[in-house]
PDB file of C-alpha atoms in Angstrom:
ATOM      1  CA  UNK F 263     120.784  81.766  78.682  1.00 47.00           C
ATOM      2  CA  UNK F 264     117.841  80.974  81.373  1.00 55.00           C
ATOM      3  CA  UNK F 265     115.866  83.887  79.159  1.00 58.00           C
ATOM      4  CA  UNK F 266     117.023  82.270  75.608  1.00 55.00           C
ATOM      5  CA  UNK F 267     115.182  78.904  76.819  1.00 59.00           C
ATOM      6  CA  UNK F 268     112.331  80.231  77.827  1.00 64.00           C
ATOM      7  CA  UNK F 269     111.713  81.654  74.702  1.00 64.00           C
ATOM      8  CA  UNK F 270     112.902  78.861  72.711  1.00 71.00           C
ATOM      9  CA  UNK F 271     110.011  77.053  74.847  1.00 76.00           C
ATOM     10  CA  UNK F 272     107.648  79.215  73.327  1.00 75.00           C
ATOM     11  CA  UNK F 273     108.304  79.394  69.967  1.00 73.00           C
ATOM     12  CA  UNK F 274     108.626  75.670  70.128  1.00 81.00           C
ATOM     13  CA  UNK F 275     104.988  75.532  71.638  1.00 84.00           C
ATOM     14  CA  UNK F 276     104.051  77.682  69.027  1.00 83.00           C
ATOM     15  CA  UNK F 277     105.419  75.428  66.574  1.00 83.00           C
ATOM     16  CA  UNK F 278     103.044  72.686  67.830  1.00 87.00           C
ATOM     17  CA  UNK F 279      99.986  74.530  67.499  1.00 89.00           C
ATOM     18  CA  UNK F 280     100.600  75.395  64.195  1.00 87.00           C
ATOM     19  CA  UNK F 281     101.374  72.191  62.801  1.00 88.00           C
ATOM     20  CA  UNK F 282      98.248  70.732  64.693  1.00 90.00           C
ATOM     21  CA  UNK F 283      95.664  73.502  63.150  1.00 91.00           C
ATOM     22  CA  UNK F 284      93.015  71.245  61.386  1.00 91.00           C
ATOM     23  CA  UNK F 285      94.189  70.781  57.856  1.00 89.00           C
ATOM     24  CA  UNK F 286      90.980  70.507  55.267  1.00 85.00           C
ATOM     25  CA  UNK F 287      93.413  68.662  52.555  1.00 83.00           C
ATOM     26  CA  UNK F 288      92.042  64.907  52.523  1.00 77.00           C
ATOM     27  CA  UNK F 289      94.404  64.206  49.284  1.00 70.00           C
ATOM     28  CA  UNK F 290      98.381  64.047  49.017  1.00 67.00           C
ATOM     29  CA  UNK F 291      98.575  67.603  47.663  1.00 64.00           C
ATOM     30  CA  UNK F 292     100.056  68.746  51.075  1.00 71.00           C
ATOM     31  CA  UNK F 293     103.533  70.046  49.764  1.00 78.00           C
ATOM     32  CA  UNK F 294     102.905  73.401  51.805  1.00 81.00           C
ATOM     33  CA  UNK F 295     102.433  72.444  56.027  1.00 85.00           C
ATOM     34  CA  UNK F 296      99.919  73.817  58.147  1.00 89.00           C
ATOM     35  CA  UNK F 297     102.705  75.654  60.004  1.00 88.00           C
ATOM     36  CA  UNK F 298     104.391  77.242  56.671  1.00 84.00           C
ATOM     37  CA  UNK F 299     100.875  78.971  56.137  1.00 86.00           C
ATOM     38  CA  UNK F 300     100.322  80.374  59.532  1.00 87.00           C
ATOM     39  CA  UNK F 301     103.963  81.355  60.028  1.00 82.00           C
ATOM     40  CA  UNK F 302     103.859  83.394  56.449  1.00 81.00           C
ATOM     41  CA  UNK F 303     100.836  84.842  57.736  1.00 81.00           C
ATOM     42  CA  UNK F 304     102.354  85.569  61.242  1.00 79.00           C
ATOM     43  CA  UNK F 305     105.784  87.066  59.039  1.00 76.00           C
ATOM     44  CA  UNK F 306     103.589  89.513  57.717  1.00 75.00           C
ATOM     45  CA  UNK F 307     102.272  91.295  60.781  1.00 73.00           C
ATOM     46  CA  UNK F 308     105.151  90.168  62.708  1.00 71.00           C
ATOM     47  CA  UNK F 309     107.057  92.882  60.251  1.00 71.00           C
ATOM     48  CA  UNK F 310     104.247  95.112  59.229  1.00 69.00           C
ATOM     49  CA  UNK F 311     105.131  94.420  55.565  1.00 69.00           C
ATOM     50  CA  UNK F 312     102.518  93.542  53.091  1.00 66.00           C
ATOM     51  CA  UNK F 313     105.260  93.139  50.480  1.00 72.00           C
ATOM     52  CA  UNK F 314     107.342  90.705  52.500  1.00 71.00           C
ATOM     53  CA  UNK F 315     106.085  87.406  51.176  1.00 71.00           C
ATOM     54  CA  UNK F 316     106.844  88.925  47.717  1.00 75.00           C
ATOM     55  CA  UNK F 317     110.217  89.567  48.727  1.00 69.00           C
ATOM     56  CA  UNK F 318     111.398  86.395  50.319  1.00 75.00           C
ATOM     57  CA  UNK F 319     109.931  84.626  47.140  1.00 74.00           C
ATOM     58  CA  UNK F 320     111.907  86.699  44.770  1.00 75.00           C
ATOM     59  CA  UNK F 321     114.876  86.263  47.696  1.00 71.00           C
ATOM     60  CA  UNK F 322     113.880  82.363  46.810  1.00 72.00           C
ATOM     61  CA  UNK F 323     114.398  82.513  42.959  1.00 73.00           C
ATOM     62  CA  UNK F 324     117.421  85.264  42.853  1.00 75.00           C
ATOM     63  CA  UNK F 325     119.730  83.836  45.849  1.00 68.00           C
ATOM     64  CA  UNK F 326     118.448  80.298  46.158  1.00 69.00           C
ATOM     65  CA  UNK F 327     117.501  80.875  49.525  1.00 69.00           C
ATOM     66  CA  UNK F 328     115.804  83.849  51.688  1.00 73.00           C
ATOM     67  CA  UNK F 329     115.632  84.286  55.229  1.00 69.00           C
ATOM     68  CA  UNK F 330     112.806  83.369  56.036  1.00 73.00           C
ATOM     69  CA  UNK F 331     113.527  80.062  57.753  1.00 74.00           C
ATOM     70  CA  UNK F 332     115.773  81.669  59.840  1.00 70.00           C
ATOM     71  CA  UNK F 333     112.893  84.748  60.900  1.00 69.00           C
ATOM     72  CA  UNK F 334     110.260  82.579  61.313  1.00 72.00           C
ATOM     73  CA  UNK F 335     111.038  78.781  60.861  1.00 73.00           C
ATOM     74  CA  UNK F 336     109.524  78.617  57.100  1.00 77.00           C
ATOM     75  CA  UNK F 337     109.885  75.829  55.158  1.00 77.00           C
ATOM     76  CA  UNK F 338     108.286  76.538  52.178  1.00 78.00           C
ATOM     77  CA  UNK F 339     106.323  80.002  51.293  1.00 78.00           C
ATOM     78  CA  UNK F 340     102.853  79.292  49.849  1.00 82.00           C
ATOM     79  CA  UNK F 341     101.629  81.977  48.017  1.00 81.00           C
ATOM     80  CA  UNK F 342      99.055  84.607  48.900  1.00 81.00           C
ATOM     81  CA  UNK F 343      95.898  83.063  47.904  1.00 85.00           C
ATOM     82  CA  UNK F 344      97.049  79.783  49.255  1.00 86.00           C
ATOM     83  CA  UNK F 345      97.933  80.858  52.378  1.00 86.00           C
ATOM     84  CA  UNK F 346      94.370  81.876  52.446  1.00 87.00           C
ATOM     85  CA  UNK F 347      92.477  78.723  51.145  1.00 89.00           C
ATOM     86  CA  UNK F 348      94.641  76.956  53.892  1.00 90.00           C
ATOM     87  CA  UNK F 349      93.718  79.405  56.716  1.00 91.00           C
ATOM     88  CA  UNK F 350      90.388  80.803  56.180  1.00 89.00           C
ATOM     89  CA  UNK F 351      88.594  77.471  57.662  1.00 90.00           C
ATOM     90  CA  UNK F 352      90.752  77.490  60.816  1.00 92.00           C
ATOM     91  CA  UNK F 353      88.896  78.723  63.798  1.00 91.00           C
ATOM     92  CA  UNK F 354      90.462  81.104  65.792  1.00 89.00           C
ATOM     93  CA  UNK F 355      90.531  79.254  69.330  1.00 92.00           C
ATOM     94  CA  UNK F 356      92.639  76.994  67.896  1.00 93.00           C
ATOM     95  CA  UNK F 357      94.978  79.735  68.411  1.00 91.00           C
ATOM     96  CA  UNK F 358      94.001  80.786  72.162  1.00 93.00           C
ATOM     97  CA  UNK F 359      96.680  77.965  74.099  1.00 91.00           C
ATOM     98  CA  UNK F 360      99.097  80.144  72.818  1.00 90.00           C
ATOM     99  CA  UNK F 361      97.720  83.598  74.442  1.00 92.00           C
ATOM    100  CA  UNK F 362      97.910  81.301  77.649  1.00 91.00           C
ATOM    101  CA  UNK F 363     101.306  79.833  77.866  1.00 90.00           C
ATOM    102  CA  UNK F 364     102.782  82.913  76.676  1.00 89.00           C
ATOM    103  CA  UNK F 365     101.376  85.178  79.954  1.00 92.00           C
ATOM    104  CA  UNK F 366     101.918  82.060  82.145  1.00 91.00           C
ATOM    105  CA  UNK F 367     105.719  82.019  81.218  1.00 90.00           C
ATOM    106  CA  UNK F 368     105.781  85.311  81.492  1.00 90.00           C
ATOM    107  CA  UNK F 369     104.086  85.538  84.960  1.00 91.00           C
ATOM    108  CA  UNK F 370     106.327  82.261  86.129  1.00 89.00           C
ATOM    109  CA  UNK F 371     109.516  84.088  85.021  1.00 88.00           C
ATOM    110  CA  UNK F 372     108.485  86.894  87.072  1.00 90.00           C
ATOM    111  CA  UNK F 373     108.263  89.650  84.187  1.00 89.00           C
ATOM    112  CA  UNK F 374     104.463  90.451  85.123  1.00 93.00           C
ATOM    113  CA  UNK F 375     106.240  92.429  88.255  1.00 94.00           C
ATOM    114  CA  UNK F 376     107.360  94.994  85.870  1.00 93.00           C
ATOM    115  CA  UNK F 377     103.703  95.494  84.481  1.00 95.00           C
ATOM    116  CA  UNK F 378     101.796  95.967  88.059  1.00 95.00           C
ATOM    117  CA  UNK F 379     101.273  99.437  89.742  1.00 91.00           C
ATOM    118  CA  UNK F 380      99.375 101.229  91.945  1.00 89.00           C
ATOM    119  CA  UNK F 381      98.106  97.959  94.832  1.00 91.00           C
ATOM    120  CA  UNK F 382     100.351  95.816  92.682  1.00 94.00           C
ATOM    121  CA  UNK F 383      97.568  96.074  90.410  1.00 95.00           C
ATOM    122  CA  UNK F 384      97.676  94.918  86.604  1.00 97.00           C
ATOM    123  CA  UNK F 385      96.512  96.745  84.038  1.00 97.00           C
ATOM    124  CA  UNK F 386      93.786  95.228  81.431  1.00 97.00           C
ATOM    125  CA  UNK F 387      92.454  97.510  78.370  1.00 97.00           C
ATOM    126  CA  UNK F 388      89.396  96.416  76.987  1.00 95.00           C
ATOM    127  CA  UNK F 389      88.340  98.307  73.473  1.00 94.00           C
ATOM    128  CA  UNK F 390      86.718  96.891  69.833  1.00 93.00           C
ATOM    129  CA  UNK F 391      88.408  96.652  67.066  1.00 93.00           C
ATOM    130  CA  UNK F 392      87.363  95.577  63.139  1.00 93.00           C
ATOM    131  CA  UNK F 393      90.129  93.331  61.529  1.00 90.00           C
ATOM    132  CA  UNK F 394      87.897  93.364  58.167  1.00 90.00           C
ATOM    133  CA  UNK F 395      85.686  95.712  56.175  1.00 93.00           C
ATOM    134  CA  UNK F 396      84.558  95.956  52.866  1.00 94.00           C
ATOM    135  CA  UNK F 397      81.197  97.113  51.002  1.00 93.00           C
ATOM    136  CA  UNK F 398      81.611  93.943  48.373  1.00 93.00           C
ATOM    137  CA  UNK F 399      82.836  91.122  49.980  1.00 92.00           C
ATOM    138  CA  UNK F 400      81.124  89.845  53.463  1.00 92.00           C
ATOM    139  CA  UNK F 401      80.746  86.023  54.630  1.00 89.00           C
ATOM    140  CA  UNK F 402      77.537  84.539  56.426  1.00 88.00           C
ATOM    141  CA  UNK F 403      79.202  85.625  59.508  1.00 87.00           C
ATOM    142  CA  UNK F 404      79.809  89.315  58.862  1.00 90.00           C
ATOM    143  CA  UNK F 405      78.294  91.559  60.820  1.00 90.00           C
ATOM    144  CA  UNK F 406      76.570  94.889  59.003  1.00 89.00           C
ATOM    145  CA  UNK F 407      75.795  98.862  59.399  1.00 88.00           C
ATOM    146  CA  UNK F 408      73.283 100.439  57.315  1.00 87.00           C
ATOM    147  CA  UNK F 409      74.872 103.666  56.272  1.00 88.00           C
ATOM    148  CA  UNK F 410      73.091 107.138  55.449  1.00 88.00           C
ATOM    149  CA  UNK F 411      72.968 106.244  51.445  1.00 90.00           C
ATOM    150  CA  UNK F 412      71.438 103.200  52.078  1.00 88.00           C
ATOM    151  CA  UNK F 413      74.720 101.065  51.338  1.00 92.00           C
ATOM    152  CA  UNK F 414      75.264  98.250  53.426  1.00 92.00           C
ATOM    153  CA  UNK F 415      78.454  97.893  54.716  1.00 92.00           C
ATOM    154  CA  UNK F 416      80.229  94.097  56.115  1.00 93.00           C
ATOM    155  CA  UNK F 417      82.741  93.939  59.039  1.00 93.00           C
ATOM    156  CA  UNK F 418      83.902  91.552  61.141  1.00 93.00           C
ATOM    157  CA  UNK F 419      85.353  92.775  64.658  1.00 94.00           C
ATOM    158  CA  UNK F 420      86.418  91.928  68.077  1.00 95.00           C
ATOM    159  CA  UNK F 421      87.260  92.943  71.747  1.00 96.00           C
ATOM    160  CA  UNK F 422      91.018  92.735  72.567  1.00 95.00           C
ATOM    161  CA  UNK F 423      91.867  92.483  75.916  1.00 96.00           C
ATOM    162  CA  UNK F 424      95.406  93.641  76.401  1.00 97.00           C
ATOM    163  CA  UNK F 425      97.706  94.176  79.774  1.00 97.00           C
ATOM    164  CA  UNK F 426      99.467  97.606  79.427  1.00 97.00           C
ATOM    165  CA  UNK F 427     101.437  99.561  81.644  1.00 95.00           C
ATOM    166  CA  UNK F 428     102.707 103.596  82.193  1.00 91.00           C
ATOM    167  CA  UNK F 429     105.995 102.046  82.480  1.00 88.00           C
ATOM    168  CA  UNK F 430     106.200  99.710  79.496  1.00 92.00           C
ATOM    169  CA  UNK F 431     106.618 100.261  75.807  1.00 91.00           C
ATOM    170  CA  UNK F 432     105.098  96.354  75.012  1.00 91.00           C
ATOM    171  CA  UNK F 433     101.727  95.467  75.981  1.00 94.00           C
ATOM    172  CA  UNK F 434     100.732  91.671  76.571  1.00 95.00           C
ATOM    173  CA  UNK F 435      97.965  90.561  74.634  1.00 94.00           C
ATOM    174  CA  UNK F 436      95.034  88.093  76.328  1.00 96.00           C
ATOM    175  CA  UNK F 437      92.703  85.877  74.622  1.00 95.00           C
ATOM    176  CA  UNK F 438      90.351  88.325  72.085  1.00 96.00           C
ATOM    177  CA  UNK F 439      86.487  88.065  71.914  1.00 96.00           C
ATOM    178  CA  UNK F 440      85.161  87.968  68.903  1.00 94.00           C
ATOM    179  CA  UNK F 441      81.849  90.047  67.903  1.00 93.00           C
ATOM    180  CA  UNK F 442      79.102  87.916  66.007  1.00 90.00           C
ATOM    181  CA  UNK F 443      75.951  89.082  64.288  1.00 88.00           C
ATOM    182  CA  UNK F 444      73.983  87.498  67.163  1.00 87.00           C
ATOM    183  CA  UNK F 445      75.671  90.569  69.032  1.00 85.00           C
ATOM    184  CA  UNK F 446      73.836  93.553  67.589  1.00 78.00           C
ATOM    185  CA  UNK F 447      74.008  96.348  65.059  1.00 73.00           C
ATOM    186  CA  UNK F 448      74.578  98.623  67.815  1.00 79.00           C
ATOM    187  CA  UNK F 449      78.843  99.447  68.478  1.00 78.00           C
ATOM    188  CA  UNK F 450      77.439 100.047  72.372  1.00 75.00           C
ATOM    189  CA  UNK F 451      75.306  97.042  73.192  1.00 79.00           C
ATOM    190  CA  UNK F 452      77.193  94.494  70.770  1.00 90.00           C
ATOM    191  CA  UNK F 453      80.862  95.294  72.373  1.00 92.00           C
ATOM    192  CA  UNK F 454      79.198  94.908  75.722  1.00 92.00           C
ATOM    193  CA  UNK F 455      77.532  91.510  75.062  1.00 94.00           C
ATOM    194  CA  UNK F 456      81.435  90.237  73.753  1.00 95.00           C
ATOM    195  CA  UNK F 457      82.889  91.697  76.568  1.00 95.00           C
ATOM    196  CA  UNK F 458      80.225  89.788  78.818  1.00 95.00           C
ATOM    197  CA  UNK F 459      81.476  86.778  77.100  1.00 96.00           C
ATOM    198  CA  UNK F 460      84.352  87.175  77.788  1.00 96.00           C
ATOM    199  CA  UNK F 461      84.438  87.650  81.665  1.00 96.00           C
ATOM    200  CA  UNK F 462      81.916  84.307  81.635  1.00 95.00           C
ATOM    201  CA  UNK F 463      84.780  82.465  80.504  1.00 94.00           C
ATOM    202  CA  UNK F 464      88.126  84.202  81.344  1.00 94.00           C
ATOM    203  CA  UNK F 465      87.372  86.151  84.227  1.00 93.00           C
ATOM    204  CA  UNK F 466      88.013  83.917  87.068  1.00 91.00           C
ATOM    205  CA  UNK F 467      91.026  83.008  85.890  1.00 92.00           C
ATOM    206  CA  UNK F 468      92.687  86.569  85.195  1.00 93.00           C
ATOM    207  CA  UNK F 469      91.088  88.183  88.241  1.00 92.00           C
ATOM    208  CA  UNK F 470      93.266  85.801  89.925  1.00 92.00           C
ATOM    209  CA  UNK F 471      96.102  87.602  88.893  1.00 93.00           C
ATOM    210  CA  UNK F 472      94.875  90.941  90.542  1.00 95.00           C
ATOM    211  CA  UNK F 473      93.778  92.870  87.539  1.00 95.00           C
ATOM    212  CA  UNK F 474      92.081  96.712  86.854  1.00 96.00           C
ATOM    213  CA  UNK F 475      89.809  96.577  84.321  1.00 97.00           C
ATOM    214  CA  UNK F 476      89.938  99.823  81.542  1.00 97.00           C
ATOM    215  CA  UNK F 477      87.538 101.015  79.267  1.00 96.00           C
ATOM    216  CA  UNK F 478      85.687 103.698  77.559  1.00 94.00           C
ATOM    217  CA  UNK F 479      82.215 105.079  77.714  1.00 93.00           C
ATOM    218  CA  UNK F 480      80.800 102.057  75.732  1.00 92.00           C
ATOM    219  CA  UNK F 481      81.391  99.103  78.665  1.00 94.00           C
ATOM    220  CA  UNK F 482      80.248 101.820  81.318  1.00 92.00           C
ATOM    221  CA  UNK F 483      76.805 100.164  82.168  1.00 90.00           C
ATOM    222  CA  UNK F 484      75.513  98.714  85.175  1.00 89.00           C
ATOM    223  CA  UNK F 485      75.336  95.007  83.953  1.00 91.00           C
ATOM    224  CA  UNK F 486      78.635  94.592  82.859  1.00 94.00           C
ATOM    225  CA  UNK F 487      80.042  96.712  86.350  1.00 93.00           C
ATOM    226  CA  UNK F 488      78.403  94.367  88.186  1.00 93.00           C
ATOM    227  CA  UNK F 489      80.100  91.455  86.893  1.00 94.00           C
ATOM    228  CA  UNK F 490      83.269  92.961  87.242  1.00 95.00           C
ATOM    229  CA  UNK F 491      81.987  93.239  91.387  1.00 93.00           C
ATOM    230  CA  UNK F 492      81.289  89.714  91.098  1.00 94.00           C
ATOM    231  CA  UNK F 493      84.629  88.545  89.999  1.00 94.00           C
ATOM    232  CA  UNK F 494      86.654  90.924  91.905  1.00 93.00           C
ATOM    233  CA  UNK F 495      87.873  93.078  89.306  1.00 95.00           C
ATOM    234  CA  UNK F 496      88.591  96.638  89.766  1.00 94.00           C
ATOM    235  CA  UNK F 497      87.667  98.558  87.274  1.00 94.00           C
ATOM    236  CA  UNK F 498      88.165 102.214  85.768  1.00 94.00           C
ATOM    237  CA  UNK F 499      85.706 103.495  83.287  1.00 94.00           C
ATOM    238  CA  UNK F 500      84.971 106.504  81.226  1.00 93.00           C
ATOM    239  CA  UNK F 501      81.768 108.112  82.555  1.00 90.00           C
ATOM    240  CA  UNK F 502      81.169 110.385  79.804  1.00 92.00           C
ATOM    241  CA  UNK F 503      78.396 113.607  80.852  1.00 91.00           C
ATOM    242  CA  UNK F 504      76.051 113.071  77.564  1.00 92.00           C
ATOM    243  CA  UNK F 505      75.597 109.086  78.255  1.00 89.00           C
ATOM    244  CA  UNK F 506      75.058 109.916  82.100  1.00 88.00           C
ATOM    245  CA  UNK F 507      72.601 112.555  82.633  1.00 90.00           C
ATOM    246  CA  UNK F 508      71.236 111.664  85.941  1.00 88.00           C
ATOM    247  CA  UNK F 509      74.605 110.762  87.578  1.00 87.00           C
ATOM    248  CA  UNK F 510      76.222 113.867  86.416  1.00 88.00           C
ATOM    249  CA  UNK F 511      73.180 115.907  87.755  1.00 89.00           C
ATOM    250  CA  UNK F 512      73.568 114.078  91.666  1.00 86.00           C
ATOM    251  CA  UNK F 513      76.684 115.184  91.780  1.00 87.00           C
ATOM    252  CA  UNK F 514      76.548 118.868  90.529  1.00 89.00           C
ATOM    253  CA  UNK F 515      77.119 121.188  93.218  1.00 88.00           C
ATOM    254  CA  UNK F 516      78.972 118.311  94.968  1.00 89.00           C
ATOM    255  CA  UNK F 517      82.251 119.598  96.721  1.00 91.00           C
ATOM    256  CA  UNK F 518      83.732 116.641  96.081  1.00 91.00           C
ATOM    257  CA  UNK F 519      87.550 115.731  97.419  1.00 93.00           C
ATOM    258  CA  UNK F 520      90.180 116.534  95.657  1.00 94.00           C
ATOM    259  CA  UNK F 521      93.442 115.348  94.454  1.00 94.00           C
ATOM    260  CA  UNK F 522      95.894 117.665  93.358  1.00 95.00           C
ATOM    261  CA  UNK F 523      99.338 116.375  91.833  1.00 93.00           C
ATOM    262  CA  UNK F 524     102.181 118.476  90.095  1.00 93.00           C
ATOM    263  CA  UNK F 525     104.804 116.758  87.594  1.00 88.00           C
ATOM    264  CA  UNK F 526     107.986 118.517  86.287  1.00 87.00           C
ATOM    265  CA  UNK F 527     108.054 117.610  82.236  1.00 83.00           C
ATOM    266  CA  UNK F 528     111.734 118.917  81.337  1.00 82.00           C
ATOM    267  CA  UNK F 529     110.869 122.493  81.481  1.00 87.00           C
ATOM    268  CA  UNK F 530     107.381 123.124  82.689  1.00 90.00           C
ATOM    269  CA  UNK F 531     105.278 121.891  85.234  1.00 92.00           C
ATOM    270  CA  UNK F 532     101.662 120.254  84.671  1.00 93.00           C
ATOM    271  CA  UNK F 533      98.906 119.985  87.271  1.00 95.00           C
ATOM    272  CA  UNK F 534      96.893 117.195  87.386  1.00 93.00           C
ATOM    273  CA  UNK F 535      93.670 117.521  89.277  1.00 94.00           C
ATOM    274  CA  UNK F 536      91.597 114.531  90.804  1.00 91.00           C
ATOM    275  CA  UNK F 537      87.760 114.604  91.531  1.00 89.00           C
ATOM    276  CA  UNK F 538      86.594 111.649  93.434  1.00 88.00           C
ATOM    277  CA  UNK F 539      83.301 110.124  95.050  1.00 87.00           C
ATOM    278  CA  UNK F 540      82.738 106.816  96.124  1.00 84.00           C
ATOM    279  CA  UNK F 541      79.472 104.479  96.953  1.00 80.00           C
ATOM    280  CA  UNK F 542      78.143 106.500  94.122  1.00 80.00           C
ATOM    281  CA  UNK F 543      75.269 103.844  92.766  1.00 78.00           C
ATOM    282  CA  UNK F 544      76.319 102.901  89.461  1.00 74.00           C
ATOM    283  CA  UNK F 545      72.766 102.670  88.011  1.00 71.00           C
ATOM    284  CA  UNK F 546      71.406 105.700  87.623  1.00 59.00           C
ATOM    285  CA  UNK F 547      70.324 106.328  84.031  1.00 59.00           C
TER     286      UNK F 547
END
């Protein structure tokens, strides 16, 4: 029951935010809320189902009711392209106070134990994503790629910073940075510069929580490492050979120590082998 009220907390906090999202309607044509609009958005990745605002409508006309004031606390279902008009001027940190209570009940209900390993450690993946892409439509704000034919192509993406674990099937999503133009064309320096961002405003906070950093190749650089340093983040990185020349050739011929670790999987065994140097200087290239 302790568990049910927690949750009931959230959703109820989630509630609040929705119905305070800044509403561009000056009139009296307001029949659909704020919150109906966001929460048939939310329904539709909630389920993975493009077609289930279709449904619940025809649900709507068929039975006289559908379910999804029950699911999701509907009201009323706008339609598509309403749904958009309503949302497209919202800006998405009206959404972040939700990222925050959620990991704060979550940590304060003691379910972030379940998460930490190794040095009771937290895991945080860092990676780029695009949410949008099209060769037609694009916004002031997209940002582009020129590609081989010539054609310009419009995207919009963003960094998603999201606690995982070996031992978990969920993952616990943080508050996202969001790529701008301002970033750069390239995937490399422009993921970097968000991830930057984000550590300038977040990173005091979550390092307080004893976090490990993960990432690939592209947030491997010395400028971004060394903030990490600065706020006491671990970190793990992917080092790949063809993006570190000069580090890969100080430690060839290296007999570096070694970890060796064997795991049964049902009927065969694998060997995992570990390679390891440290005070290696991280700017070598």
């Amino acid at each position: 029951m302790k568990e049910q009220g927690s949750f009931d907390k959230v959703v109820e906090f989630f509630r609040q935010v929705l119905e305070s999202l800044p509403d561009k309607r000056t009139g009296k044509n307001s029949r659909y809320g704020m919150e109906d609009a966001a929460l048939s958005a939310f329904s539709v990745f909630f389920t993975q189902s493009p077609s289930f605002l279709s449904y619940q409508r025809t649900m709507e006309q068929t039975k006289g009711r559908s379910n999804a004031p029950s699911l999701f606390g509907v009201h009323k279902i706008p339609t598509d392209n309403h749904i958009r008009d309503l949302l497209d001027p919202v800006k998405p940190k009206e959404m972040f106070p939700i990222f925050e209570t959620i990991l704060e009940t979550i940590e304060k209900k003691g379910k972030l134990q379940g998460f930490r390993g190794f040095g009771n450690n937290l895991l945080v993946a860092l990676d780029g994503t695009e949410y949008f892409s099209s060769k037609q439509i694009h916004c002031p704000h997209c940002s582009t790629r020129k590609m081989k034919s010539g054609e310009i192509h419009y995207f919009h993406s963003v960094v998603t910073p999201v606690l995982v674990s070996p031992h978990q099937s969920q993952v616990i999503p943080l508050v996202p940075e969001f790529i701008v133009p301002q970033d750069g064309n390239d995937k490399q320096d422009c993921e970097n510069t968000a991830a930057k961002r984000w550590l300038l405003q977040h990173g005091a906070k979550y390092s307080a929580l004893n976090m490990t950093v993960l990432g690939d190749d592209l947030y491997y650089r010395q400028p971004l490492c060394q903030m990490l340093l600065v706020q006491s983040f671990n970190f793990i990185l992917v080092c790949r050979p063809e993006s570190h020349p000069t580090l890969y050739e100080h430690i060839e011929g290296v007999d570096l120590p070694t970890v060796v670790v064997n795991k049964w999987m049902r009927k065969f065994q694998e060997t995992h082998t570990y390679r390891y140097l440290n005070g290696m200087n991280i700017r070598m290239d």
